[in-house]
Coordinates of N, CA, C and O in Angstrom, one line a residue:
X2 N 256.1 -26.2 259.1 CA 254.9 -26.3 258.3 C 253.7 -25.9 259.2 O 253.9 -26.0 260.4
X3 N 252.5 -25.4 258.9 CA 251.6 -24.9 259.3 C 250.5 -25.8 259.2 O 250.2 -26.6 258.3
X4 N 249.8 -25.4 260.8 CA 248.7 -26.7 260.4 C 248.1 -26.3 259.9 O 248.1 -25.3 259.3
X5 N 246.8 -27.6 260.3 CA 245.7 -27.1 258.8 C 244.3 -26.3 260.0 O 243.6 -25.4 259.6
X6 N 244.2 -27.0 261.3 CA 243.7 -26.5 262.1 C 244.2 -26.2 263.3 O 245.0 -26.9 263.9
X7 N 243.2 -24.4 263.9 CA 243.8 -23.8 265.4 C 243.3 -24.9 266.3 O 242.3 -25.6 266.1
X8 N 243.8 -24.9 266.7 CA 243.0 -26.2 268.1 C 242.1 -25.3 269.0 O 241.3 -25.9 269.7
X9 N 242.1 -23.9 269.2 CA 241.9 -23.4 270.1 C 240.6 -22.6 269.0 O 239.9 -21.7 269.4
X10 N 240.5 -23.2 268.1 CA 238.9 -22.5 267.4 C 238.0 -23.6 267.0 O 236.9 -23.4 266.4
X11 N 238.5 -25.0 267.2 CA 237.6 -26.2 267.1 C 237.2 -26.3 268.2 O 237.9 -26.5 269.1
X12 N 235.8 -26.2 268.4 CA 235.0 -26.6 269.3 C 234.1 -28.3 269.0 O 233.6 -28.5 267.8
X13 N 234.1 -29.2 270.2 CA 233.5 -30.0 270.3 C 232.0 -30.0 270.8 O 232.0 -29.8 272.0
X14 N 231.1 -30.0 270.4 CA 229.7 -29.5 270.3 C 228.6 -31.0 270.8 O 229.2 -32.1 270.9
X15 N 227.3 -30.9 271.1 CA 226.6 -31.9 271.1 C 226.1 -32.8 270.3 O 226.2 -32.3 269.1
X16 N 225.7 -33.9 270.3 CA 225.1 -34.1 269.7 C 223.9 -34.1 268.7 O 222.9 -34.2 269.3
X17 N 223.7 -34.2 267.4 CA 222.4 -33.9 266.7 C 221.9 -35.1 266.6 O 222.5 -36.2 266.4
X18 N 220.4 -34.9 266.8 CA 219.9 -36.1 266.3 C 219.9 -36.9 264.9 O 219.8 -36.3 263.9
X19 N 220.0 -38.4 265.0 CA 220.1 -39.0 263.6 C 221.8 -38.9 263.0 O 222.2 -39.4 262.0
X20 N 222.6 -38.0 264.2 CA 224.1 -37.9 263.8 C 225.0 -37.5 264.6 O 224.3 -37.1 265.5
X21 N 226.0 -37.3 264.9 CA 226.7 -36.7 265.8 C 227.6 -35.9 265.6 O 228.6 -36.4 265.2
X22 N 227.7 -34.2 265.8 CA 228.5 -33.4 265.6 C 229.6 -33.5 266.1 O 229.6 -33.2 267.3
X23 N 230.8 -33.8 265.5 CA 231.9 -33.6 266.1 C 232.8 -32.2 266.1 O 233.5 -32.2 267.1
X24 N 232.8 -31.6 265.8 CA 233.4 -30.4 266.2 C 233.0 -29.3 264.5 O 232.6 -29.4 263.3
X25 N 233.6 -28.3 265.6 CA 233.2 -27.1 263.9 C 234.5 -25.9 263.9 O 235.3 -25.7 264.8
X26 N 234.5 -25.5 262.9 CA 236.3 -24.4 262.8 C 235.3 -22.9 262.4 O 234.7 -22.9 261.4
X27 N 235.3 -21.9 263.1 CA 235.2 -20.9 262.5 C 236.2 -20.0 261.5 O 237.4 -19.7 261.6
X28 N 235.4 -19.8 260.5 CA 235.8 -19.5 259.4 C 236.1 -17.8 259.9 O 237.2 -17.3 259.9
X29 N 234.5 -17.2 260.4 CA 234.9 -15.6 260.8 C 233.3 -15.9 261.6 O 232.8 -16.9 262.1
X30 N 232.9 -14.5 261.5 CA 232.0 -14.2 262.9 C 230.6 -14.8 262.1 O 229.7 -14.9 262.9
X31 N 230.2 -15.2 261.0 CA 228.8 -15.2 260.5 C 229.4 -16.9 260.1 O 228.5 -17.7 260.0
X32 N 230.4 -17.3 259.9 CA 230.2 -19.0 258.8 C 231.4 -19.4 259.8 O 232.0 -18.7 260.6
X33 N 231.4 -21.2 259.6 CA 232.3 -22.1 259.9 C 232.1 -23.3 259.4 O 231.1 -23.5 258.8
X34 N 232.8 -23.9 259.5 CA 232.5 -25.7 258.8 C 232.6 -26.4 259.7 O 233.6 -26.4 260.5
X35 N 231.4 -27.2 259.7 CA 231.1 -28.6 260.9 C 231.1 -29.8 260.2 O 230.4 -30.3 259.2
X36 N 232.0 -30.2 261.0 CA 231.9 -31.5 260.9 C 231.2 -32.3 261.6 O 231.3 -32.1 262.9
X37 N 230.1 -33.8 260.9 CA 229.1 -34.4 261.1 C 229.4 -35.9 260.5 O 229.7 -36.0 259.3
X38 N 229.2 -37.2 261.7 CA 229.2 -38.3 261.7 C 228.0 -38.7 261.6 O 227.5 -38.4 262.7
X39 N 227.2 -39.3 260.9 CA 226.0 -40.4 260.3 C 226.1 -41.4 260.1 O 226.8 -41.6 259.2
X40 N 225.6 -42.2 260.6 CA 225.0 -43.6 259.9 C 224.0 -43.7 259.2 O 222.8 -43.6 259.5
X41 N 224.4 -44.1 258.1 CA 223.5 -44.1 256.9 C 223.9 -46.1 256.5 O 224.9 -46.7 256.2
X42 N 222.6 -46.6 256.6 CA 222.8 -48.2 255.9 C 223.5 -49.2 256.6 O 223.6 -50.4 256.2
X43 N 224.0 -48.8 257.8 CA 224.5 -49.9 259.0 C 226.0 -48.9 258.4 O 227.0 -49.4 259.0
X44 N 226.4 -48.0 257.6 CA 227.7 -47.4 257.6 C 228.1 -46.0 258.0 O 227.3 -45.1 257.9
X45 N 229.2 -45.9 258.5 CA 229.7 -44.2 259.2 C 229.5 -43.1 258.0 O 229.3 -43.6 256.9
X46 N 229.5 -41.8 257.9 CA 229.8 -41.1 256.9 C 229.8 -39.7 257.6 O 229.1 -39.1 258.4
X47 N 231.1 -39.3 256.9 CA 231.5 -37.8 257.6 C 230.9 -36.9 256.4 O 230.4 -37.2 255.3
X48 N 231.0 -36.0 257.0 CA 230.0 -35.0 256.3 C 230.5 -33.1 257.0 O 230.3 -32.5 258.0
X49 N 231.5 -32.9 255.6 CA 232.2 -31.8 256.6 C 231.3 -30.4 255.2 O 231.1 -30.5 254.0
X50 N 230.9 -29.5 255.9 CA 230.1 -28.4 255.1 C 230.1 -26.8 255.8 O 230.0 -26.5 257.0
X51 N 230.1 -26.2 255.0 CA 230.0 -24.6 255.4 C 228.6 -24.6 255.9 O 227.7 -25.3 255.4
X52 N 228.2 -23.5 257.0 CA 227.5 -23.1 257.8 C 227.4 -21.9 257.7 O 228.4 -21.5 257.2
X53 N 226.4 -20.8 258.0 CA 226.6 -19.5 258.0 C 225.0 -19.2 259.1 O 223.9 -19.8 259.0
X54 N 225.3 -18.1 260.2 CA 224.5 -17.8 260.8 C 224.1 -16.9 260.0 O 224.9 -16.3 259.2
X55 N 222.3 -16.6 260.1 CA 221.8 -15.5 259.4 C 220.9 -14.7 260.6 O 221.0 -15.0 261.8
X56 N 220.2 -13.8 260.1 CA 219.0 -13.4 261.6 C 218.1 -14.6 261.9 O 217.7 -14.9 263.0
X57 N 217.8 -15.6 260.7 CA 216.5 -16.4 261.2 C 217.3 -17.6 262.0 O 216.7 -18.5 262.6
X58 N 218.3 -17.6 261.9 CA 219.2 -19.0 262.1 C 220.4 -19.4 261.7 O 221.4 -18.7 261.5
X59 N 220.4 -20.8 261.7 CA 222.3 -21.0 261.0 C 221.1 -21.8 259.3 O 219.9 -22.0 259.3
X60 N 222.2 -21.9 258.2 CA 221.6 -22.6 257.6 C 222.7 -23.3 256.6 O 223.6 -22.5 256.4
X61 N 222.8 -24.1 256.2 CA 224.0 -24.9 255.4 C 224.2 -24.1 253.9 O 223.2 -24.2 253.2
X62 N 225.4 -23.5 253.5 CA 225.3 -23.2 252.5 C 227.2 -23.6 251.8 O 228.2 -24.2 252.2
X63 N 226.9 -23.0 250.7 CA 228.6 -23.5 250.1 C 228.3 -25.2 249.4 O 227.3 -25.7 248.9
X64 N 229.6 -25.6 249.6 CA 230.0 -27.1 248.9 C 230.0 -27.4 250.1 O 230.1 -26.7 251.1
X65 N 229.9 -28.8 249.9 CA 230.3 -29.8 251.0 C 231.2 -31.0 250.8 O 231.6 -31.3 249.7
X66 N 231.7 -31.6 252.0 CA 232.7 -33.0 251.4 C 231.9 -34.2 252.3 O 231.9 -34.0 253.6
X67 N 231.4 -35.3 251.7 CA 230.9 -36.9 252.6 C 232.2 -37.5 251.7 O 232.9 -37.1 250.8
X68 N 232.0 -38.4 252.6 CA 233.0 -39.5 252.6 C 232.4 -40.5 253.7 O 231.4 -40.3 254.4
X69 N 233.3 -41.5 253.6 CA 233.0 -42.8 254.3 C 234.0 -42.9 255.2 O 235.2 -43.2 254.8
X70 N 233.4 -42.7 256.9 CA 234.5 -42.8 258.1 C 235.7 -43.8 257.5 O 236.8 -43.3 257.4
X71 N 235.4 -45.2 257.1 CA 236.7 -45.6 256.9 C 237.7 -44.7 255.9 O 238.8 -45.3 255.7
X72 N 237.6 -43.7 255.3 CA 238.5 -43.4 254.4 C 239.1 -41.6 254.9 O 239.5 -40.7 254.2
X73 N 238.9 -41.8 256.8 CA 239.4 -40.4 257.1 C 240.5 -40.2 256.7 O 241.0 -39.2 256.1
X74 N 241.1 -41.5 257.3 CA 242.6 -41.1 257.3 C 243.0 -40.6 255.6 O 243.2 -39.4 255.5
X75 N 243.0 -41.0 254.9 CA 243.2 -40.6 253.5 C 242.6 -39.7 253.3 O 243.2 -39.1 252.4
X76 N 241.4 -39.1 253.7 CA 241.1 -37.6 253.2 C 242.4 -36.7 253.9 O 243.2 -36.2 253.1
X77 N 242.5 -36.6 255.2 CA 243.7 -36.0 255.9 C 244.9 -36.1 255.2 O 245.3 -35.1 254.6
X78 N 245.8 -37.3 254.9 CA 246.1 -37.2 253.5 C 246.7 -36.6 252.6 O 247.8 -36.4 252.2
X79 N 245.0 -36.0 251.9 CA 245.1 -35.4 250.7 C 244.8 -34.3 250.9 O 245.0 -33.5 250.0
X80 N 244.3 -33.8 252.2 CA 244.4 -32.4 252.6 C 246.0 -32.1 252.8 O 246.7 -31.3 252.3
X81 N 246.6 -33.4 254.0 CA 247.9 -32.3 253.9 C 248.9 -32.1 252.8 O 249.9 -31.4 252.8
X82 N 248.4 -32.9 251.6 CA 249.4 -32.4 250.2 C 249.2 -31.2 249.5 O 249.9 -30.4 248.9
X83 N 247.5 -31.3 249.8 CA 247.2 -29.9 249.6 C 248.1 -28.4 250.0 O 248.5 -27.5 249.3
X84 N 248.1 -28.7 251.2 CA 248.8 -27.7 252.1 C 250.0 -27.8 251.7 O 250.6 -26.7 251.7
X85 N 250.8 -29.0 251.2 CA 252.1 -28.8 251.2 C 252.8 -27.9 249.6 O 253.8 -27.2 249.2
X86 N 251.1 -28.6 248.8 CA 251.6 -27.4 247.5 C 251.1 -26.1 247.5 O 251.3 -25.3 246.6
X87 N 250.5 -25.9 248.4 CA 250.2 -24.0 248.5 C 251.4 -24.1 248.9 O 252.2 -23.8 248.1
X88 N 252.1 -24.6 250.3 CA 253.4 -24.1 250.9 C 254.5 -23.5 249.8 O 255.1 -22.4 249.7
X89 N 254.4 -25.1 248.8 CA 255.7 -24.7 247.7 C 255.2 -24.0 246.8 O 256.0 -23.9 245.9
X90 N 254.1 -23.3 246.6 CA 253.7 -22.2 245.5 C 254.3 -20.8 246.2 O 254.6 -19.8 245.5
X91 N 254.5 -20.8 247.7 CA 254.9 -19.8 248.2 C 253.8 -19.1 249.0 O 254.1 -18.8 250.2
X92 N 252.8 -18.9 248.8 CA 251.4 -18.5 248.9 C 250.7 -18.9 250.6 O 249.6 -18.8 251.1
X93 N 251.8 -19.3 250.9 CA 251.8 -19.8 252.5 C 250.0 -20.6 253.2 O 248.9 -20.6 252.6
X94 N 250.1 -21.0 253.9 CA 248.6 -21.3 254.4 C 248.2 -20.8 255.8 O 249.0 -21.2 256.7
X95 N 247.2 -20.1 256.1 CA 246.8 -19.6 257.8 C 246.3 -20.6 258.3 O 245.7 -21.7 258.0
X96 N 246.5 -20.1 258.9 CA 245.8 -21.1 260.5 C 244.2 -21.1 261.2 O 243.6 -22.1 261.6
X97 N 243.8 -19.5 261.0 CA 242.7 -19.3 261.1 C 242.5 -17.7 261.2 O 241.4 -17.2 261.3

């Protein structure tokens, strides 16, 4: 089975203020999705979203996914069922 991420294109990054960036996957040379931990309300909240560098900067664009740290493990999950029905559609899944 194929994972869902290269280990070798997740980078662990610094911190932002008000949150803490935990790592990002490049997608290609201009976008990637980072993933971001917040506390909002005395509670954790992941916050995974497309990114894309432009000339003036990076700036957030696309869909995004929040959720509530307690419910990682179950997003992972439902990503890997995801993966497991592209597998059985045949349609295979990349890596990066």
């Amino acid at each position: 089975m194929s994972t869902l991420l290269a280990p070798a294109r997740v980078a662990a990054l610094p911190r932002f203020v008000g949150s803490s960036l935990i790592g990002q996957l490049e997608l290609n040379r201009h976008q990637y999705l980072r993933a971001t931990l917040t506390e909002r309300a005395g509670r954790q909240t992941i916050s995974i979203a497309r990114w894309k560098q432009t000339p003036t900067g990076e700036r957030r664009c696309g869909q995004s996914l929040e959720f509530g740290a307690h419910r990682a493990a179950a997003v992972v999950q439902l990503l890997k069922e995801v993966l497991r029905a592209i597998e059985a559609r045949g349609e295979g899944a990349e890596n990066g």
